[in-house]
Short mmCIF file of C-alpha atoms in Angstrom, two decimals:
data_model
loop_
_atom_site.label_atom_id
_atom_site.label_comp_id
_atom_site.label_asym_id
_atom_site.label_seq_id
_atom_site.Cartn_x
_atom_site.Cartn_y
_atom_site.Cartn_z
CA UNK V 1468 -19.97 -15.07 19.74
CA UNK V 1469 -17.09 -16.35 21.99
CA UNK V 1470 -15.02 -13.52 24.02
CA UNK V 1471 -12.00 -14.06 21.92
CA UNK V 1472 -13.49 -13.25 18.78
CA UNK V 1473 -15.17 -9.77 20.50
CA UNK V 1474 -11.98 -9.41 21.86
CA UNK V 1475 -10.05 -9.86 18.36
CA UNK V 1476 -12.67 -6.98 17.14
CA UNK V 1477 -12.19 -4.67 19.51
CA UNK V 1478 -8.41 -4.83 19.13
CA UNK V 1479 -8.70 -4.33 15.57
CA UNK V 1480 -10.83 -1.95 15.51
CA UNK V 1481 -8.54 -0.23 18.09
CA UNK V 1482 -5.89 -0.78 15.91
CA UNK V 1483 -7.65 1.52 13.41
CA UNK V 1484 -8.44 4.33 15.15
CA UNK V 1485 -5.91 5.00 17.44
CA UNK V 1486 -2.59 6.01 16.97
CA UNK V 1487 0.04 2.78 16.39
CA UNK V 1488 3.57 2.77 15.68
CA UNK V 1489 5.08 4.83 12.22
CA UNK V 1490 4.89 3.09 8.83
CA UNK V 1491 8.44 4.11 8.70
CA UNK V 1492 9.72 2.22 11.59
CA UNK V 1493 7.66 -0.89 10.66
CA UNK V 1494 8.99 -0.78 6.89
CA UNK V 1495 12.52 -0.42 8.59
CA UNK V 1496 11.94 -3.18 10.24
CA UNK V 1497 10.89 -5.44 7.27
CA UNK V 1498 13.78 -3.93 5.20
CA UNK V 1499 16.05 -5.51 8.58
CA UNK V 1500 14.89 -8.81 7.62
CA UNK V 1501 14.91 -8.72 4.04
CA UNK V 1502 18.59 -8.02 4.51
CA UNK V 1503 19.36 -10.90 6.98
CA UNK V 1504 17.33 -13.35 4.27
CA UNK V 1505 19.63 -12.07 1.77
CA UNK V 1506 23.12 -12.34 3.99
CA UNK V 1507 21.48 -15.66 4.86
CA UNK V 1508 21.18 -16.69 1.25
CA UNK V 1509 24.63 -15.44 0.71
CA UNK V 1510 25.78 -17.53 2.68
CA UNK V 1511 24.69 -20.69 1.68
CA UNK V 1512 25.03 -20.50 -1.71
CA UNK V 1513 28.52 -18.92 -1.72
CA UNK V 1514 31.12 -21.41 -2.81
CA UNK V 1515 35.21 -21.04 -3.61
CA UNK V 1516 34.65 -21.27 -7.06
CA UNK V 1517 32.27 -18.13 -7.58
CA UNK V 1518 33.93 -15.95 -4.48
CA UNK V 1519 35.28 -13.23 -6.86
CA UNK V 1520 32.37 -12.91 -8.80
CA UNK V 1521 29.07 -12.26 -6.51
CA UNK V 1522 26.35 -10.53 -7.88
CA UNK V 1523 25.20 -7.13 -6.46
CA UNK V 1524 22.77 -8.04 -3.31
CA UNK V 1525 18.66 -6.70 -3.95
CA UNK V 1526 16.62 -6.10 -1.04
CA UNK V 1527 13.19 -6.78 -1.90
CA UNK V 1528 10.33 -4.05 -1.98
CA UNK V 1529 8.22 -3.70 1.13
CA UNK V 1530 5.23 -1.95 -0.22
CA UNK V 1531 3.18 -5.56 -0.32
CA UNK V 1532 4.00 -6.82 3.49
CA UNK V 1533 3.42 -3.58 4.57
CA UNK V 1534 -0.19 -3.71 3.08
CA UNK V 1535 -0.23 -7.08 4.91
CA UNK V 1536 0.75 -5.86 8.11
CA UNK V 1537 -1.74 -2.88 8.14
CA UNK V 1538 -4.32 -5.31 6.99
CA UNK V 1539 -3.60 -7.56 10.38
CA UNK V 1540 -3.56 -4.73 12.66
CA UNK V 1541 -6.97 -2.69 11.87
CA UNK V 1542 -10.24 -3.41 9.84
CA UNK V 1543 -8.72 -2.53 6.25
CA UNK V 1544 -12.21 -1.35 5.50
CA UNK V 1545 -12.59 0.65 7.85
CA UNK V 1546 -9.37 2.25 7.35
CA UNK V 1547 -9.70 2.62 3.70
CA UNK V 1548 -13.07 4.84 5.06
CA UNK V 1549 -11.36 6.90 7.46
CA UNK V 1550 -8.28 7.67 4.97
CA UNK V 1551 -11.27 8.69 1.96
CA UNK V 1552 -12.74 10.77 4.05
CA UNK V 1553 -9.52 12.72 4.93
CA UNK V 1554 -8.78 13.37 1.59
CA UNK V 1555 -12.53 14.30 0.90
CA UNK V 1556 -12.13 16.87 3.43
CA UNK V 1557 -8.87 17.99 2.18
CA UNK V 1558 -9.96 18.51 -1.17
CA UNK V 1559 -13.43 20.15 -0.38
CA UNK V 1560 -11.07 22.41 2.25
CA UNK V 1561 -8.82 23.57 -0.62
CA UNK V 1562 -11.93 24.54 -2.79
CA UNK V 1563 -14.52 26.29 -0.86
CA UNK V 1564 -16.51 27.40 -3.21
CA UNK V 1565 -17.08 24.23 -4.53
CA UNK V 1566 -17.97 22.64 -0.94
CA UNK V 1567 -20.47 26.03 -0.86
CA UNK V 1568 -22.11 25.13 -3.82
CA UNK V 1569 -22.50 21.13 -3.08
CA UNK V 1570 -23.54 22.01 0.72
CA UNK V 1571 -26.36 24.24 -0.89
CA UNK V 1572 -27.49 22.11 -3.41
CA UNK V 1573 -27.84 18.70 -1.32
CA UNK V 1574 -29.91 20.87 1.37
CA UNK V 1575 -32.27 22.17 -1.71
CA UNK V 1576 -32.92 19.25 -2.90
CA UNK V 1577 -33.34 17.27 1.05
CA UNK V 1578 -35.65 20.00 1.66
CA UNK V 1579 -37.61 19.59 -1.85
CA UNK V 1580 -38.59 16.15 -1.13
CA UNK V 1581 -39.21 16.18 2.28
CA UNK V 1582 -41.70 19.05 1.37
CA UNK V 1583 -42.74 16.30 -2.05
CA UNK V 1584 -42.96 13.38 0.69
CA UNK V 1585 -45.08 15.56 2.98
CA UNK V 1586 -47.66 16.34 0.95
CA UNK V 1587 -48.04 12.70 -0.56
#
């Protein structure tokens, strides 16, 4: 494996743990250029016979090169990990009981066979 590609993992993975710059400033960014496209497109396609009649200007929707852009920057699977087992926690945090019961019942049955496999 050539130190570039090492290198190129350990900056993604980097890239997924630690803390990077806001989803909101990035998708502010792409909405930046979306407009300048459109201005750009304006532009060229505006002639004097269609001046007075321009349609309203779209920007277009930034959900898909943001997914792009976190994809680049981190290892998407291990993101995707990290982010399920947030909410896992979160959800298992707002029911306890539930967490109680699951905790309880994964150790019973660890501990019945382990005690199975031990006597085999």
């Amino acid at each position: 494996m050539s130190v570039t590609v090492l290198r190129e993992w350990i900056t993604r993975l980097l890239g997924t743990v630690r803390p990077r710059r806001s989803d909101a400033d990035l998708a502010e960014e792409l909405r930046l250029h979306a407009e300048m496209a459109a201005e750009a497109a304006d532009g060229r396609g505006r002639g004097s016979e269609n001046s007075g009649r321009r349609p309203p200007r779209r920007t277009a929707p930034v959900a898909h090169p943001m997914d792009a852009l976190r994809d680049q920057r981190g290892v998407p699977w291990l993101d995707d990990l990290l982010r399920d087992l947030r909410y896992g926690l979160r959800v298992l945090n707002r029911q306890r009981m539930f967490a109680a019961v699951a905790v309880l019942t994964l150790a019973i049955g660890i501990g019945a066979t382990t005690a199975v496999f031990s006597v085999v």
